[in-house]
Amino acid sequence: MRAFPARFTVRVTAWHVGSALAVAPAIAAAQVATGTVSGRVTSTDGEPVAGATVGVTGTAAGAITRGDGTYRITLRPGTYELRARLIGYAAARDSVVIAAGASATRNFRLARSASALQGVAVLGSRAQPRSVVESPVPVDVLSAADIRATGRTETAEVIQALAPSFNFPRPSVTDGTDQERPATLRGLNPDQLLVLVDGKRRHTSALVNVNGSVGRGSTGVDLNAIPVSMIDHIEVLREGAAAQYGSDAIAGVINIVLKGNQPGTLTAEGGGYSAGDGGLANVALDGGQSATPHRFIHGDLEFRDQGRTNRAGLDPRQQYFAGDPRNTTDVPRADSWYGDPRQRAAQGAFNGEYALGDSGVTLYSFGTLTNRRGESPGFFRRPLDDRTVRAIYPDGFLPVIRGKIWDGSAVVGGRGTLGGFAVDLSQSYSTNAFNFNVANSANVTYGASSPTTFNAGTLQFQQGSTNLDLTRTLRLPNTTPVRLAGGAEFRAENYRIAPGERASYTNGGVPILDGPDSGKVGAIGSQVFPGYQPSDRTDASRTSEALYVDLESDLTRQFLLGVAGRFEHYSDFGSTTNGLVRARYAPVQGFALRGSAGTGFRAPSLAQSFYSQTQTVLTNGTLLETRTFPVSSPEARALGATTLTPERSVNFGVGTTLEPVRNLGFTVDAYQIRIRDRIVLSNTFTGASVRAALAAAGFNNISGAQFFTNAVGTRTRGIDAVGNYGITYGGGLARFTAGYSRNETRVVDVIPTPAVLAGQSETLFGRVERARLENAQPRSNLLLSGSYDRGPLGVVLRTQRFGAVTSTNSPGYESLDQTFGAKWVSDVSASYRVAARATLTVGSDNVFNVYPDRYNNNGNVTAGNSGNSFYGLLPYSTFSPFGFNGRFVYGRVTLGL
């Protein structure tokens, strides 16, 4: 894995180190005017309560209790109210007087309660943590108990099982997208969702989704590179928040909070699908060492071996040349693979803090590292296919992509106070690399001497970021306190494409060896995925600088108002300024109205600006290239491409929160997101007019081209509703949760197809791509769950209704359009604590073995009409939001350390 280019590294390092050296000593020097409060949170039976929030009312200060229930908070001198709370426990309050240089102690005892079922989040307001119903914007909090109860071992699957506004489909036969799957929020694209880890921006994947999946043309965050066993809880902000958090936060923000000073666990899980495949073995070990609440190190190691699944149909096609008797004896046969990839992953993560004595300065660091090796399928090459070297594969072959994924991130920083401000200075570095290796393959033009494995090239994205965050509560005479947050960010990014080995893309000069086309030129490059060529080599960098401010105040006891603004400058396209206003009005106890309005943006990713891929194809006896051109290339400009500009959004939200009784709570929020200049990957343009336009510009032998473009504007409208109800029954605690999400995206603007491409059968942005934005994700999602805990026994029941999705075809094939109906998918699990620190869990996901609707042309295809299912080989749509694997049964053992 290569490092950043020298010019990139020097600039980033100098700026970052300079910032740190300038600010860090000042933080340390200013601690004499602070004091501390610390203590321990326990249950009424004396057991430590880990993961509870101890907040300081009216400020952003607070702490999360560690594994032994302890906490520590640094404050300026004054009198404060502390509040300790955790889902499933009644909140506790106490006051404390802080003196400069002194320490105070406040302990809390929390009682189990069905009336405390709302999580606490920091997202949506930089001022202070708030419960879900107290927040001025819609936030979901997925607690540690919720995460454990899902039984899922992939982070994206966990979120999908708990947050109805989140979608994580399972595409197959889509090249690298099989192994790094896109995830979406509120029906928008993967790159319109910002992901944070412990409040710091997470890097995106290097992989560009260029095939027919949800999120085509986008790059998203590889959520599954964050090990589930290291996650304490997850916060999902369902609001456009680019004015607060920067680019990409058009759909919302997900903040993944890592475990800290908590007890360690050893977890082993195994399972498989009822169809007899997809076997899972997952082992996770996490734990650490603690000296004090702010001196700890927590680490995690996780190993997962996930077997492939295959739901392909039998192949009814003729396999061998005419006259071969095997055409009647070997048909139909099982030769294809359509399902989940095989994957093996080794993941690590750490999180630590170190308090510098009584200075009030705390140093911290956290990070993740993942190595994942996957194998996913292409289409089967029949024995009679000209792409088959029969001297190597006499019975045909199924080529596969063996992806090698490295994903790593590390953050170091320090927190303290300076001039009355709480200060957080941090530096991060992260990278994602996807290496395409092709196996069980061949380059036809190398004949019988062709390699069967190839290195087809590597995509890599790197990001470095320096962040300075300041918060303070301003108490001015005759005014209500104003919670002020502000800060700056410097970010540097680099994107690379490294070519594959020569045999993966070159013409070996050997003609087709046998069959009717013997002597003709065959397909060039490694089958299933031709390698990136030297002409695709890319090394692109950019930087961005941002300043933000966020103000919030309770103007009255009933009315909260907040405003935020952010200025950001990018070295490649210029500057953007965005704003946000949010408010909450609670006229009576237990009822509130809330709303927000703001503007947002998403900077074009470096991958969208510079991605390049070349395939060489044989057309009428002539070798021609089909290419994805960077928008700045002369070839793309000759076809009418223009420089990418940021996507810009305007979002509105309005909602209500209701707590009619202490153990019942509802939130309902409606929203609209209007996005203009959305970046999409164009259709592939082919034919004489394309060749002529490129030839006129001096580029010959190019038969097809596509490029990224700011082609469309969309409008998304939706509503989200969440309800929680808890009751104590039979000596145990029962909790019921309902979540509903409905949204509809409509394409409202499309730019004209460039004149040079007039006469093409497809427009710049055609009906297939329009439908992918409008109908490829479920418009509705209903989630119902119930849990019951009594003593050592816990039971969880969950059912989810995924709405319909539609597959749309190119002009001329409209009759093949098909809508796949809504489906209910149900999960069940039961756990039993057999000892003080040992728990056994058994469960089943999709317990009723539900599959999506099949393509309606299965078994009714002809030689001239393969149908959506490709002659019945691919019976299900990859748009299915829950996949097409059927029932999964698992068992898990968890040992406390």
XYZ file of C-alpha atoms in Angstrom, residues 24 38 102 342 358 443 499 516 596 645 693 737 743 791 809 847 871:
17
model
C -1.802 22.039 22.822
C -16.047 12.226 39.633
C -10.483 21.040 43.756
C -17.390 -15.816 0.517
C -4.999 16.783 37.685
C -7.227 -13.899 -21.314
C -2.913 -0.578 -13.130
C -16.684 -21.629 -35.669
C -35.580 22.622 11.189
C -19.768 20.979 -9.130
C -17.151 12.827 -32.323
C -40.685 -0.498 19.876
C -40.301 8.413 1.606
C -33.568 -12.442 35.691
C -35.438 -1.875 -18.282
C -37.402 -17.342 10.831
C -32.633 -17.487 -18.696
